[in-house]
Coordinates of C-alpha atoms and ligand atoms in Angstrom, one line a residue:
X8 CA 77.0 -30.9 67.1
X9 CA 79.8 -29.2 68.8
X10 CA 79.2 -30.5 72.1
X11 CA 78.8 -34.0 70.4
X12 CA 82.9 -33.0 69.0
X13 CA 84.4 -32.4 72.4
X14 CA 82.6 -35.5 73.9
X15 CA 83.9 -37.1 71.2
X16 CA 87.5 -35.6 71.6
X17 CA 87.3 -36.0 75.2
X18 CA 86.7 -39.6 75.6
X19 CA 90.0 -40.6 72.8
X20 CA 92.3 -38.2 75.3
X21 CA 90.8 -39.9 78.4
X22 CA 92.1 -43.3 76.9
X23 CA 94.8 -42.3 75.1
X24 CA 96.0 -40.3 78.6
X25 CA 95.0 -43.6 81.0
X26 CA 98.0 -44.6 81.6
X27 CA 99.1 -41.5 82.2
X28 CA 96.5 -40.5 84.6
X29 CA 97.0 -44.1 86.4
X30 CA 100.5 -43.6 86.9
X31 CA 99.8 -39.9 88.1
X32 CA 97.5 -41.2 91.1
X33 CA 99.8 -43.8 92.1
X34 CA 103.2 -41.4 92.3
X35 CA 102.4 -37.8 91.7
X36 CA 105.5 -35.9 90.6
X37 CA 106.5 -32.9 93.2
X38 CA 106.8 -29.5 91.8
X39 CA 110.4 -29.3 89.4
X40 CA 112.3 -27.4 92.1
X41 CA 114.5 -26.4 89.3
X42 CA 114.6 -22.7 88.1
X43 CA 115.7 -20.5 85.2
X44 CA 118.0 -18.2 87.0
X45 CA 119.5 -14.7 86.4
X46 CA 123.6 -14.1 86.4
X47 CA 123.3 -13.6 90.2
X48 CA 121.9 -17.5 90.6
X49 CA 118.4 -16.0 91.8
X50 CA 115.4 -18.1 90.4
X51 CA 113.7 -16.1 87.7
X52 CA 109.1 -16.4 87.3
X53 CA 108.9 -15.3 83.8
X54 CA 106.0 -13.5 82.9
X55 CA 104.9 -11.9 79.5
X56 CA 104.0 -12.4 76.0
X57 CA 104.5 -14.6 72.6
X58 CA 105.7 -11.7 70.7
X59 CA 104.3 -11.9 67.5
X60 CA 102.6 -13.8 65.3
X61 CA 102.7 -11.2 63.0
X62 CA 106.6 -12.7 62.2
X63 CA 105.1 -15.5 60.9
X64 CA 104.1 -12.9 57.3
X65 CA 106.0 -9.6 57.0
X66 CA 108.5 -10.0 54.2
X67 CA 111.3 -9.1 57.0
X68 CA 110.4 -11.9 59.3
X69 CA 109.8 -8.9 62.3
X70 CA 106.9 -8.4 64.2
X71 CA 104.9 -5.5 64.2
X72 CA 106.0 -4.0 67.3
X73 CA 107.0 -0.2 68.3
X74 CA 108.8 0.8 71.6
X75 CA 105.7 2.1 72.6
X76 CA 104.0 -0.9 72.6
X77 CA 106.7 -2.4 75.1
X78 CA 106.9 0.8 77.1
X79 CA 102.7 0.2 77.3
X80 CA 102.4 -3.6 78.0
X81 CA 104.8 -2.8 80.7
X82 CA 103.0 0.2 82.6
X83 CA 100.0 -1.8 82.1
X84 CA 101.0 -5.5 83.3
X85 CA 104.5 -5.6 84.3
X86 CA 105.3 -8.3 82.6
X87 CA 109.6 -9.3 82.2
X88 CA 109.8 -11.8 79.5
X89 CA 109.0 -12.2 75.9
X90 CA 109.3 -15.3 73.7
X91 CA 110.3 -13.3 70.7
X92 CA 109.6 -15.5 67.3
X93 CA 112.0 -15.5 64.7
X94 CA 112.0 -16.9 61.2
X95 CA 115.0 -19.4 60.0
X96 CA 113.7 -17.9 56.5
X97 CA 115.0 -14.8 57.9
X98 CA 117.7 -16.0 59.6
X99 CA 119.6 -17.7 56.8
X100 CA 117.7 -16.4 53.0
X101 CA 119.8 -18.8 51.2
X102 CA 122.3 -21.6 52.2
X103 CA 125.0 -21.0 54.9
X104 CA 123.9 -17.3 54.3
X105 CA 122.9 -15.3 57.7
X106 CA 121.4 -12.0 57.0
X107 CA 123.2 -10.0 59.5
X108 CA 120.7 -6.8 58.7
X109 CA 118.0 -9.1 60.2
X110 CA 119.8 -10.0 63.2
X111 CA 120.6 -6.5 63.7
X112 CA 117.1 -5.5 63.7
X113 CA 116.0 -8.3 66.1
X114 CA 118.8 -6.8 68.5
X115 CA 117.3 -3.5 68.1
X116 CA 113.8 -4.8 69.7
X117 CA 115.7 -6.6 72.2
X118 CA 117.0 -3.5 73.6
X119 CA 114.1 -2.0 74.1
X120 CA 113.0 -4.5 76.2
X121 CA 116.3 -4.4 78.1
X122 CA 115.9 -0.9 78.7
X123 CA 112.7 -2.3 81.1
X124 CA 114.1 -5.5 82.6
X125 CA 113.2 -7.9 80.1
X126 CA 114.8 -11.3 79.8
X127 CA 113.9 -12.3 76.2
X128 CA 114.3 -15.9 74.6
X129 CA 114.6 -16.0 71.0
X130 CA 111.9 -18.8 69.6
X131 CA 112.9 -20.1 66.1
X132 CA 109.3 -20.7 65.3
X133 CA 107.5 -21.7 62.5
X134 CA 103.9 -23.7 61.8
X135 CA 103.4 -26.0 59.2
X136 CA 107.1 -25.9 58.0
X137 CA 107.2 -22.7 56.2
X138 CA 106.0 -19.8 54.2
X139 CA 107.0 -21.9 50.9
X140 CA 104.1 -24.7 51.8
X141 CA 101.8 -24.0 48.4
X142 CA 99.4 -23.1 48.3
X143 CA 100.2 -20.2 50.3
X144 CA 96.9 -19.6 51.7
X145 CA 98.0 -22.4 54.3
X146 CA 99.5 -20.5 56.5
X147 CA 102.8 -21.9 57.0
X148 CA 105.4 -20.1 58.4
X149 CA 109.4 -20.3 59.7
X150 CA 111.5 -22.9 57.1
X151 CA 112.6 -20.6 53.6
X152 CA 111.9 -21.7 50.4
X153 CA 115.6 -23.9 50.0
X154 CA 114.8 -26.3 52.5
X155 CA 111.4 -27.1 51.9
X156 CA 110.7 -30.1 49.6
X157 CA 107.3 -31.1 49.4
X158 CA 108.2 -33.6 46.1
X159 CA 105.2 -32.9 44.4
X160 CA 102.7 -33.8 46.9
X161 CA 99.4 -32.0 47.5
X162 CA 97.9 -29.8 49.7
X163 CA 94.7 -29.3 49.8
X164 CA 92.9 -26.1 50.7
X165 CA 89.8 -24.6 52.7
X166 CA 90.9 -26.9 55.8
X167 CA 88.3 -25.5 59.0
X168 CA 91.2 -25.3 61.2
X169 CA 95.0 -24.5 60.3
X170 CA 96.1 -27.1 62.5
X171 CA 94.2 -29.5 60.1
X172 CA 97.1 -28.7 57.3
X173 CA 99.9 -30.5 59.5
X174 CA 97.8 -33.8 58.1
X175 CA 98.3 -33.0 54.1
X176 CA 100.8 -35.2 52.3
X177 CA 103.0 -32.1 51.2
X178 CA 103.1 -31.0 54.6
X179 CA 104.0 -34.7 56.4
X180 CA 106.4 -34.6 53.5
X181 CA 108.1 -31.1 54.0
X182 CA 108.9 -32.6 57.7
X183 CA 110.1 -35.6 56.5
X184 CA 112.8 -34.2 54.0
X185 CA 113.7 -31.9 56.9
X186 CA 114.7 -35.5 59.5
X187 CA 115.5 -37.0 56.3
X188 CA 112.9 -39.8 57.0
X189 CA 113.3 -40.3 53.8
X190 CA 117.3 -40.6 53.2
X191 CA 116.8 -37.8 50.6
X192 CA 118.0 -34.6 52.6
X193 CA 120.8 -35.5 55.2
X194 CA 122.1 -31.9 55.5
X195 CA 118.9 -29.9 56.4
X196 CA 119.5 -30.7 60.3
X197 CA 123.1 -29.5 60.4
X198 CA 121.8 -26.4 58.5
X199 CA 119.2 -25.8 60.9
X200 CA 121.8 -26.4 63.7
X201 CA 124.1 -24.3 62.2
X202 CA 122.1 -20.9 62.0
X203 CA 121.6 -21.2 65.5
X204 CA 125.0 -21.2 66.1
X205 CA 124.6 -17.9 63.8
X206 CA 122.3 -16.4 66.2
X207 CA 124.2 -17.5 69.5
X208 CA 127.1 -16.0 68.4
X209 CA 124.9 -12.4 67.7
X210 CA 123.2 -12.8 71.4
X211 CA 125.4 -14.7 73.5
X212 CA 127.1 -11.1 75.1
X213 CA 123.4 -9.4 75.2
X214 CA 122.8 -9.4 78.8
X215 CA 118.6 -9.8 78.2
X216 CA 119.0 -12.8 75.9
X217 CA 118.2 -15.5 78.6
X218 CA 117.9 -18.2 75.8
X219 CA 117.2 -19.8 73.1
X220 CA 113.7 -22.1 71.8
X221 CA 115.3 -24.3 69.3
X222 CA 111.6 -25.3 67.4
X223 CA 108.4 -24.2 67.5
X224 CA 105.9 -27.2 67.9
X225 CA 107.8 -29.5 66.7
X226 CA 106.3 -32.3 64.2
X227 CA 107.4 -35.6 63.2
X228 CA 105.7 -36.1 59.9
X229 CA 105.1 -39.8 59.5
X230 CA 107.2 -40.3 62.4
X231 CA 105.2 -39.8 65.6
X232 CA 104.8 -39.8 69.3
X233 CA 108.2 -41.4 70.9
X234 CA 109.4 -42.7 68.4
X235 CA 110.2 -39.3 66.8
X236 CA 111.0 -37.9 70.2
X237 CA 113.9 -40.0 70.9
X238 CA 115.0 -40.2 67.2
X239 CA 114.7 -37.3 65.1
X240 CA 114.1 -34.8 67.2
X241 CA 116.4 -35.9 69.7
X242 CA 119.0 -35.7 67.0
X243 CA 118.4 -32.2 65.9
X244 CA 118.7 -31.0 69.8
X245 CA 121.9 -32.9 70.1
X246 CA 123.2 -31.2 67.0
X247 CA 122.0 -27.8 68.1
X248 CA 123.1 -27.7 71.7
X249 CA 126.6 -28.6 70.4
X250 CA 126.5 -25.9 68.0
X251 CA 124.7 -23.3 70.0
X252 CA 127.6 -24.6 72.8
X253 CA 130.7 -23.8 70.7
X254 CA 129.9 -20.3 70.5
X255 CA 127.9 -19.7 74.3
X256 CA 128.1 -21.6 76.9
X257 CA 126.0 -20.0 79.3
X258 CA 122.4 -19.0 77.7
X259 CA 120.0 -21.3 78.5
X260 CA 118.5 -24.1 75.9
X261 CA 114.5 -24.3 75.7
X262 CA 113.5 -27.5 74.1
X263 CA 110.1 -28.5 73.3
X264 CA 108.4 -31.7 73.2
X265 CA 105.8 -32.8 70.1
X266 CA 102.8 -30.8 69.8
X267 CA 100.4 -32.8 69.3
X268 CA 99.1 -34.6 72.3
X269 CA 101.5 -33.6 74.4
X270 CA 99.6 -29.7 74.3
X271 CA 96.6 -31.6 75.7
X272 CA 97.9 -33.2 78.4
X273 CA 99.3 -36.3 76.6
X274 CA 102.7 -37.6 78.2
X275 CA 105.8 -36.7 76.3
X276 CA 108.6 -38.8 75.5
X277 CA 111.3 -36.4 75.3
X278 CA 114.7 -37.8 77.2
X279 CA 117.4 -36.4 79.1
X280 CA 119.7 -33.9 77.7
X281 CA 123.3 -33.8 78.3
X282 CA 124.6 -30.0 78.0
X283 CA 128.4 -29.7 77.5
X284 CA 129.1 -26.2 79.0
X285 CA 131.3 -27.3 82.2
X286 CA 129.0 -26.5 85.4
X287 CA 125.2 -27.0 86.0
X288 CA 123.1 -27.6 83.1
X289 CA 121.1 -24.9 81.7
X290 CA 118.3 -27.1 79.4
X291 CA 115.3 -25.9 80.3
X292 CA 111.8 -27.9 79.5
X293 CA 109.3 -26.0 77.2
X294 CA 105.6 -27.4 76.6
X295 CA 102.5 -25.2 75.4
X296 CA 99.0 -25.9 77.0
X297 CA 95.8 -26.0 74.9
X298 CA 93.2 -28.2 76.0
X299 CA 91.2 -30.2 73.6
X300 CA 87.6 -28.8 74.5
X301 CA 88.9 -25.3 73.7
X302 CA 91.0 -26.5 70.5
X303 CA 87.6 -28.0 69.5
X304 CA 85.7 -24.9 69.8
X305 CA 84.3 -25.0 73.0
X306 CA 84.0 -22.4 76.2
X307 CA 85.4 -22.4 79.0
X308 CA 82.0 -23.0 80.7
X309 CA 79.7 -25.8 81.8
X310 CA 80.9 -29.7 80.9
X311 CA 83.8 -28.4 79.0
X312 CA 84.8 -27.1 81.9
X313 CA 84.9 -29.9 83.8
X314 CA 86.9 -31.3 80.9
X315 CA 89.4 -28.8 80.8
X316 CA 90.2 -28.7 84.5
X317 CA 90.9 -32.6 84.3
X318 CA 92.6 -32.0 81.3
X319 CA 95.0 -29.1 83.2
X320 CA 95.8 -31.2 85.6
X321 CA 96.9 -34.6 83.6
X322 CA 99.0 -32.1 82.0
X323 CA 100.9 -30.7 85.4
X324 CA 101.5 -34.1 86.2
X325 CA 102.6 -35.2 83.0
X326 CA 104.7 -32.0 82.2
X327 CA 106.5 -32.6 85.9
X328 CA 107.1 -36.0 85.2
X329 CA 109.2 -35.2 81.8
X330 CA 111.1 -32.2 83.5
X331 CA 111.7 -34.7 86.4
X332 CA 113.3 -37.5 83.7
X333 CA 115.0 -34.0 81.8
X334 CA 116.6 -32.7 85.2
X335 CA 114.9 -29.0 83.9
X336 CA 113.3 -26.2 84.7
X337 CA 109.9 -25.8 83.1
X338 CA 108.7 -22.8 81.4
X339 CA 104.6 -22.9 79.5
X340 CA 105.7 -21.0 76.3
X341 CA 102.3 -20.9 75.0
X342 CA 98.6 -20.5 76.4
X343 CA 96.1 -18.4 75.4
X344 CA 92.4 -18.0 73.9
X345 CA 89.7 -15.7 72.4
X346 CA 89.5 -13.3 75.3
X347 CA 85.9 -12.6 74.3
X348 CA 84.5 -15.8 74.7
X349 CA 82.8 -17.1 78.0
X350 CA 85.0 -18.2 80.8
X351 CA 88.2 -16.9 78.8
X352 CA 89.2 -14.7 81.7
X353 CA 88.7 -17.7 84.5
X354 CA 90.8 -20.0 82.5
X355 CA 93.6 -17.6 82.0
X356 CA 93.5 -17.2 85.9
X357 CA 93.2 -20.8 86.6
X358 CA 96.4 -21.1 84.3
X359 CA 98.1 -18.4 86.4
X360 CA 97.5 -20.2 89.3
X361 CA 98.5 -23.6 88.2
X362 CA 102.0 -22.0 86.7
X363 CA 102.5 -20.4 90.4
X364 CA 101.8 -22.8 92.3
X365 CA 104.4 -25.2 90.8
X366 CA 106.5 -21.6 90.0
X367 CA 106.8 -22.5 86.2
X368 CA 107.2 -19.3 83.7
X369 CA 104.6 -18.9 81.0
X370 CA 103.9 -17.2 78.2
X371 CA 101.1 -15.9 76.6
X372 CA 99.8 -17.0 73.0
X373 CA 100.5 -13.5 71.9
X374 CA 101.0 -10.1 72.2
X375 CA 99.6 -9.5 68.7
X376 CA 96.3 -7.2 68.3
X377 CA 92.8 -8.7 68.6
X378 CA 90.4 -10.8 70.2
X379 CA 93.0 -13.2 71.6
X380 CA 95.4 -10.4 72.7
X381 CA 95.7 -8.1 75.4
X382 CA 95.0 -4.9 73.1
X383 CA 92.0 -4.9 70.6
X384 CA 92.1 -1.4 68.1
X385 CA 94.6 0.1 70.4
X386 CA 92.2 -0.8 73.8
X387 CA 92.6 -2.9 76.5
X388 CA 90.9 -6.2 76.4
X389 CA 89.9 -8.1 79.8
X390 CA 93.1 -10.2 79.0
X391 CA 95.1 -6.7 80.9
X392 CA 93.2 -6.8 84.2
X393 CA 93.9 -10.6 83.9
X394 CA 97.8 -10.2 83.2
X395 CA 98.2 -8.0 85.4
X396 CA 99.0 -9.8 88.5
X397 CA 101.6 -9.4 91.4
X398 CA 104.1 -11.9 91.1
X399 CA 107.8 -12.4 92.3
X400 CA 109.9 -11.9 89.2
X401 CA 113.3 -12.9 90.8
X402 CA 113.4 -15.1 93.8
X403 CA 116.5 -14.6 96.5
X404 CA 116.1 -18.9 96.7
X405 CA 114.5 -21.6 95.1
X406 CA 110.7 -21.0 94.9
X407 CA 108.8 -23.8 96.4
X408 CA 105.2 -22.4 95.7
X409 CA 103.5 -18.9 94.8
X410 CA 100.2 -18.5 96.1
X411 CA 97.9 -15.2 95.0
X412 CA 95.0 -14.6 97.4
X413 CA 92.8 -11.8 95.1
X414 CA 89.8 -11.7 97.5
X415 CA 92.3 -11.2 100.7
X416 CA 94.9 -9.4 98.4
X417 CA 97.8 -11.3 100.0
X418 CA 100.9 -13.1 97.8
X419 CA 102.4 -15.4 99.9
X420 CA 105.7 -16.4 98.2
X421 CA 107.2 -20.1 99.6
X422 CA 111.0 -20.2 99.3
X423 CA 114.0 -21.7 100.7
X424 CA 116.4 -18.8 101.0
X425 CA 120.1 -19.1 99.4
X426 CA 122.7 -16.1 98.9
X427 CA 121.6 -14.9 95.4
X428 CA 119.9 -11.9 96.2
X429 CA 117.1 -9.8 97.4
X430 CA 113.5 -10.8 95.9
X431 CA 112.1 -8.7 93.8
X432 CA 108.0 -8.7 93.6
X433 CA 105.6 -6.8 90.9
X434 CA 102.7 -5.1 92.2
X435 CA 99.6 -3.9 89.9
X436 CA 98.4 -0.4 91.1
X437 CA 95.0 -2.1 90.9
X438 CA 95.4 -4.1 93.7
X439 CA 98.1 -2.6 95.7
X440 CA 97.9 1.6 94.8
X441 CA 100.5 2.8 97.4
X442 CA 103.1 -0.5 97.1
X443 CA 103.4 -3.1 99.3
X444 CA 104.3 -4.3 102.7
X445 CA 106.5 -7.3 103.6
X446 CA 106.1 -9.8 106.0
X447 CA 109.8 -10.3 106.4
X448 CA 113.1 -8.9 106.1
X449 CA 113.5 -5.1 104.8
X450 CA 111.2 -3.9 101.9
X451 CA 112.1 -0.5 99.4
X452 CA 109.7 -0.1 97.0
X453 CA 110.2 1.7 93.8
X454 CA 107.0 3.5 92.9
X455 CA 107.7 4.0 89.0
X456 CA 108.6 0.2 88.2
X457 CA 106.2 -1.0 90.7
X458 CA 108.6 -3.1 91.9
X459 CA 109.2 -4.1 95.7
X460 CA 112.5 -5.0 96.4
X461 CA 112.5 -7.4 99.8
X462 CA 116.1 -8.3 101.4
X463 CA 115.4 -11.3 103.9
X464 CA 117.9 -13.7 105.5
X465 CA 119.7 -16.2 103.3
X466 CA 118.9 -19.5 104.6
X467 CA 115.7 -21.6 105.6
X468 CA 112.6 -22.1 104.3
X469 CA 110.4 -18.5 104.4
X470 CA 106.9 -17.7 103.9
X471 CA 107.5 -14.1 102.0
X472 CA 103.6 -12.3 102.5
X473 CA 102.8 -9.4 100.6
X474 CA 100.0 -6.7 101.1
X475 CA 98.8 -3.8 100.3
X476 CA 100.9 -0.6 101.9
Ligands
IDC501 C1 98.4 -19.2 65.1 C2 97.9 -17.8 64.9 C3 97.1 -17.8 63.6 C4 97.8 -18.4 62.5 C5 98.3 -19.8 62.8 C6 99.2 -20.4 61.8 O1 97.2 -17.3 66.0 O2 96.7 -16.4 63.3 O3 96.9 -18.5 61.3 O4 99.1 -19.7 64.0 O5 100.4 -19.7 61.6 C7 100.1 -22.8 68.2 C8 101.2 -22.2 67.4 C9 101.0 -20.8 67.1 C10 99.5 -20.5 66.8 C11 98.8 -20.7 68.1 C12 97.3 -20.4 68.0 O6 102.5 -22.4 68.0 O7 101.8 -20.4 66.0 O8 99.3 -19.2 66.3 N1 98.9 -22.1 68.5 O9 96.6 -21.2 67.1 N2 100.0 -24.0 68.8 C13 98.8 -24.1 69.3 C14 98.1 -23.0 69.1

């Protein structure tokens, strides 16, 4: 019966995707060649964790998160980023009210990744509109109470997967108050817009905000595909980039494309973005990855595994093609699985590698506790040994590949040099227990970080190995 599902599933994305998989053979995008990039211009590989889904329910809107549990997930994986969720319930309790206290205690977490060389982007997120979707059970999160109208409609309960809700009239109609499909609610955009001008104007002077995730998975009610896309969803980024713009100029602006589909490898829509701040744009393209076998319940293993592989790779192509059309930098926000299952580990690597050798960011679906995450009743799950994986975090030029070699423990980084900096490379003590050695230019390596720092020249293309000292 399950098997019979993800044939099923995988024969609509193969001709929904045809096109897309037609045009890919005939002119395969290259690699973006654009990069997030630090205050010195050097091209930033983001590395870490959605941090957490426990947002999504404590009354505060905060994860459950100590110090220590930054301090560990550092020693343990070396990870620099975090795609931090916030709550726009949180954010702004009642109309053109931001709660200040909140913002305050976001800041407070934010330091303490700071402390350790984070760069953090703030992700307004929220699933199936918010926590005031009835009945509650649903597990809606992000939009408060004030701007969700669901007129009346129903939703029903005991759906097998949560993702199932986004299809219940109350839902679709929550969304559609919010673009004002309807005509009813033409101020919820500029609201939403507006208390991210709020938070910009909190972050834009903390030096380990990099940027900002304007939606969660965003969903078009009864508007789908392109035509929400270009229209309503276009509208709200236009709104918010001006607003997030008055106040900061120089963070950088994550948008995401719609969820559905697109998560699967299905082509987005999504246009080009003008940003107003007066020098090089920094819009920066955001797309999850969860392919269909896995949604579906299937392993990493066998048939699905041929499945998923196909399925990874109509999503590189499609995902370069978009960031081509945006002019952005791409960065996977999302990934992630039940770490116990069979084959979890592989795909995890096989995603590692695919984000490397294009040089995207990524970030795992999440930090939280559990079967999914790296930590399970306070021990590490296989998803550490995984995670923990050398990797360049800042690159002294623009990255043209990354390439980990496990079984000859060799990185070979691909770059063209420019005058940003010296490269700075992660090392796991698993793999490489006294540091590392550099292939080129001068290495110093700094033994409690675990962080080789490699000066080479500043022009020309270089292959930058790495192995063990
Ligand atoms: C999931 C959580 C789960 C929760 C659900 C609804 O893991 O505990 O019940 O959200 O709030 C996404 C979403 C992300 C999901 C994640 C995994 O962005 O919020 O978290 N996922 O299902 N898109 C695809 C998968």
């Amino acid at each position: 019966m399950k098997r019979l599902r993800w044939v099923a599933g995988a024969v609509v994305l193969a001709v929904l995707a045809g096109g897309g998989v037609a045009a890919a053979t005939r002119d395969a995008p290259r690699p973006a060649g654009r990069y997030v990039t630090d205050d010195d211009g050097r091209a930033l590989i983001l590395h870490g964790f959605n941090t957490a889904s426990s947002a999504k329910s404590t009354p505060d809107g905060l994860p459950e998160l100590s110090e220590a549990d930054v301090e560990r997930e550092y020693r343990d994986m070396g990870t620099n980023f975090v795609r931090f969720l916030l709550q726009w319930r949180a954010v702004e309790p009642s109309p053109g009210t931001y709660d200040m206290k909140y913002l305050d205690k976001v800041a407070e977490r934010i330091a303490w990744y700071r402390t350790r060389g984070y760069h953090v982007m703030l992700d307004m997120h929220q699933d199936l509109w918010g926590n005031g979707i009835t009945p509650s059970k649903v597990a809606g999160n992000g939009a408060p109470q004030w701007a969700t109208f669901m007129d009346g409609l129903p939703v029903a309960a005991g759906q097998p997967m949560w993702e199932l809700y986004y299809l219940e009239p109350g839902v679709i109609r929550a969304f559609d108050n919010f673009w004002n499909t309807t005509g009813g609610h033409p101020d919820l955009m500029d609201r939403y817009a507006r208390a991210w001008k709020a938070v910009a104007d909190r972050f834009k002077d903390d030096p380990a905000v990099i940027g900002y995730d304007l939606m969660n998975e965003p969903w078009g009610g009864s508007v789908q595909g392109a035509a929400f896309e270009t229209g309503p969803l276009a509208a709200l980024y236009r709104k918010t980039i001006a607003e997030i713009r008055s106040v900061d100029p120089d963070s950088w602006i994550f948008l995401e494309p719609q969820a559905v589909g697109v998560n699967w490898g299905l082509p987005s829509a999504l246009p080009y973005f003008d940003d107003p701040r007066g020098g090089p744009a920094r819009i920066a393209f955001a797309p999850h990855l969860y392919p269909l076998p896995l949604d579906l319940g299937d392993d990493y293993t066998a048939g699905s595994r041929e499945w998923t592989d196909r399925t990874l790779g109509w999503w590189r192509e499609n995902i370069l093609r978009t960031a081509e059309r945006m002019k952005a930098p791409i960065l996977l926000g999302e990934f992630g699985l039940d770490m116990t299952r069979p084959g979890a580990a592989d795909l995890v690597e096989r995603i590692l590698d695919l984000t490397d050798e294009n040089a995207m960011g990524r970030a795992y679906w999440s930090r939280d506790p559990g079967s999914w995450g790296p930590y399970d009743k306070g021990r590490a799950g296989p998803l550490v040994g995984v995670y923990a994986r050398p990797y360049p975090r800042a690159v002294g030029g623009v990255p043209v590949r990354v390439v980990w070699d496990e079984k000859a423990v060799k990185l070979t980084i691909t770059f063209d040099a420019n005058e940003t900096g010296p490269t700075e490379v992660y090392l796991p003590a698993a793999t490489f227990p006294k540091g590392g050695e550099a292939s080129l230019g001068t290495a110093a390596w700094d033994a409690g970080k675990r962080i080789l720092t490699v000066t080479t020249k500043t022009s020309g293309r270089l292959d930058l190995v790495i192995t063990p000292a």
